[in-house]
Amino acid sequence: MPAITYELIKEDPQTGARAGIIHTPHGSFPTPIFMPVGTQGSVKGVSPEEVKEIGGNIILGNTYHLFLRPGSELIREMGGLHKFMNWDGAILTDSGGFQVFSLGELRKITEEGVTFRSHIDGSKKFLSPEVSMKVQMDLGSDIVMAFDECIPYPADYEYTRKSTERTTRWAKRCKEVMTSPNQGLFGIVQGGMYKDLRTKSVEDLVALDFPGYAVGGLSVGEPKELMVEILDHTVKLLPANKPRYLMGVGTADYLLEAVTHGIDMFDCVFPTRVARNGTAMTWEGRLVMKNAEFTHDTRPIEEWCDCYACRNYTRAYIRHLVRANEIFGLRLLSIHNLRFLQRFTAEMRKAIIEERFAQFRSDFLAQYHYGKK
Amino acid sequence: MPAITYELIKEDPQTGARAGIIHTPHGSFPTPIFMPVGTQGSVKGVSPEEVKEIGGNIILGNTYHLFLRPGSELIREMGGLHKFMNWDGAILTDSGGFQVFSLGELRKITEEGVTFRSHIDGSKKFLSPEVSMKVQMDLGSDIVMAFDECIPYPADYEYTRKSTERTTRWAKRCKEVMTSPNQGLFGIVQGGMYKDLRTKSVEDLVALDFPGYAVGGLSVGEPKELMVEILDHTVKLLPANKPRYLMGVGTADYLLEAVTHGIDMFDCVFPTRVARNGTAMTWEGRLVMKNAEFTHDTRPIEEWCDCYACRNYTRAYIRHLVRANEIFGLRLLSIHNLRFLQRFTAEMRKAIIEERFAQFRSDFLAQYHYGKK
C-alpha cells in the first residue's frame, strides 16, 4: 500500500472537475484542497490550532528554507517537522528547486545538482535530487516533491527540452533514494509552454509510477489563456487514479479555472501574504481594509463567513488594526483568507458532487471582481 | 455604590504587602494584579481569548493613541472600547498625559491643558482634563485615570511643586466632568522625589475621595532605592480601603518590591515588548531565545509553566521562529511573558494569604538573576 492514495468520488460530466479524497499517513482530506503554506515551520501568524479550525488538513513546508535554517538534521533530531512545529495533520514539502532557481545569478546548475549562495548568510550550498530527498526524509513530510527545474517564462524550445529531460533524469534519481515507506514522492511535469514537451514529460514520469503528479512551470508570468491551454493539455494525459497538484496558485479565479481542468491540490503564499498587506479575500473580490469606506462599517469581513475573525470583529475594527500596524489585524486577515479558500474549495467540491459545477462556475464568475472592489 | 470598590483580604504583618479583590462593572479580579497593555485596542499579538486564558481579567488602553487613531468618537459609535475590541473583561484607560508629556518640545503646557503635535500626521491637537475625561467616557473604560503631568527625573523643587499643584487642580476638574456612573476615576499622586510634596499631593487627592489612587512619576529613571523610598513614603499615606496602582512597572523584581510596599496594580508594555525582541521572562531571569544554547533544547521555556507556548513548543522551535522572524514566535513569547507575570502576581498573593510573603520574597530574590541568564 503506497503512503499516498487517491480516491475519486465524483467527476463532473461537463468539465474535468473532480471531487476526491487523498489518504496520507497523517489523515485523509477531501479534494479539491488548498494547502496553507508554512514556509519556515509556521503558517505565518497563524497557530496550528487555528489552521485546524479553518478546516486545514494539510500544510506545505519549504525544503529550501528549512534546509538553510534551522537545518533538516536538527528537525530530524527533534522528531521531524510534524513534532517540531506541533502539527499532527499532513505535510507536503516542496523540493527546494523553485526557490533555488529563483536565485538567478546566485546559482549554478549542473547535471549533478545546483550550487547556490544562501540568502541568509551568503554561504555556498548544494542541492540535488539526493540532497533534496535526504532533507525531505529528515523533515518526514507525508508528500515529498521531486527535485526539478521550474523553467522561467519565456524560454526557448531547446532550453525547455534539455531542462525537461534533466528534470526527468532527476525524478528517477529522486525515486531511487526516496526509500521511506511513510512518505509519498510526487513527480513534477515540466515542458514549459510546448505541448509536445509536456506530453513527453508526462509519459516519462507516468512510466516511473509516482503516487501523485504536480504540474510545474505554470503561473510563472504567462498569459492566463496560455496557462489554461497547457494545463488542459497536460492534465488530460495524467492518470485518473492519482492526485494532481498545481503549484503556487492561490486566488479564487485561478483555483476555479484549474479545478475545471481537473486539478485537485493547490498551495500559495498569496492568502497570508496579502493578509499581511491588509487585504481580505471575499466571494466578491478583494477588500483593501485600510480604505476609508470601512471606517464605520460594523459588518464582519463577510456576512456568511464562519471564521474567527468574522464571528467576532467588525470591518471598522480590522481597518483600525491594519492602519495602526497591529499584528493582531494581520492574524485576523490571515485566518479569514485561509478560511475563504477552504470554503471556496469545499463549495466547488459540493457543486461537483451535486452535479451543478458548471452553474457554480458561472454564478461565481458573475459576482467575483478580482481586485476591483 | 461606586463603580470601583476594593476589598482587602489579607495584609502581610511584616511588610505592607496585601491581597485583595477589585470589583468593577466588568467583573472582579484578585490583587496584586498585572494588567496587559492594549495600547491601540489590541494587546500586541495576543487575542482577547488568549489574554483570558493566561488569566487576564483587566487590560489597559491608551487614551493618547486611541484619541489620535481611530478617534474616541468612532469607538463610542461602535459601542465603546470593550465591544470594539471584543473584550468583556475590565479595562483601565490612562489619561494620555504620560504620552503627551513624553513628546518633549512638541508640546506646550498651560493651565488649561496641553497643545501638541500628533506623532502620526503632525497635526495640532489639544488634551486637557476635560478632553481626557470626554475621551475616556467615549471609550467606556471601567477605570479612568485623571489627567496629570508625569514629572521627569530629575526635576527641581519649584518645578515639581508647581506641576504637582497643577495636577491637583486638574484632578478636581477631572472629577467635575467625569459623571459616568459605570466608570471609576482614580487620582494620581505626584510630587517627584520630594517627600513633602508627595505628602501634600496625597492629602489634596484623598480630600477629593477618589475610588482608587495611582502613584505617578516613579520608575522614570531614578535609582531603584530612591523609587522604593518615595513609594514607601507615599503608599503609607494612602487610605487602606482603596486600590493602589503603580504605573509603568512590569519586571518581576520591581513588582515584588512594589507589592512589598503595598501596591495592588501594575501595567507595563515590557512583557510584550521584550517578547517581540525574542526575550522570555522566567523565574530565573530572562532568556534571550535566539542564543545558540537553545538550539537542541527540547524543554519548554519553563518546565512549570502552564501557558499555551510551554504546553506545546520547545525552546529549540521558539529559537528557530525568533531567528527566522516568524510572527508566531513573538506571539508564543508574548503569551508566555504575560502568563509569567500572572503566575508571579498570583504566587505573591498566595504567599500573602498564607502568611509567608517574606519567605517568598527572599526565595525569589535568591534565584532570580535579572538579565544575567
XYZ file of C-alpha atoms in Angstrom, chain A residues 256 357-367:
12
model
C -11.741 27.687 -10.257
C -20.389 22.621 -11.088
C -20.903 24.484 -14.380
C -23.641 26.543 -12.725
C -21.456 27.202 -9.689
C -18.705 28.356 -12.009
C -20.832 30.843 -13.912
C -22.517 32.110 -10.727
C -19.137 32.700 -9.131
C -17.623 34.449 -12.141
C -20.664 36.731 -12.372
C -20.140 38.094 -8.863
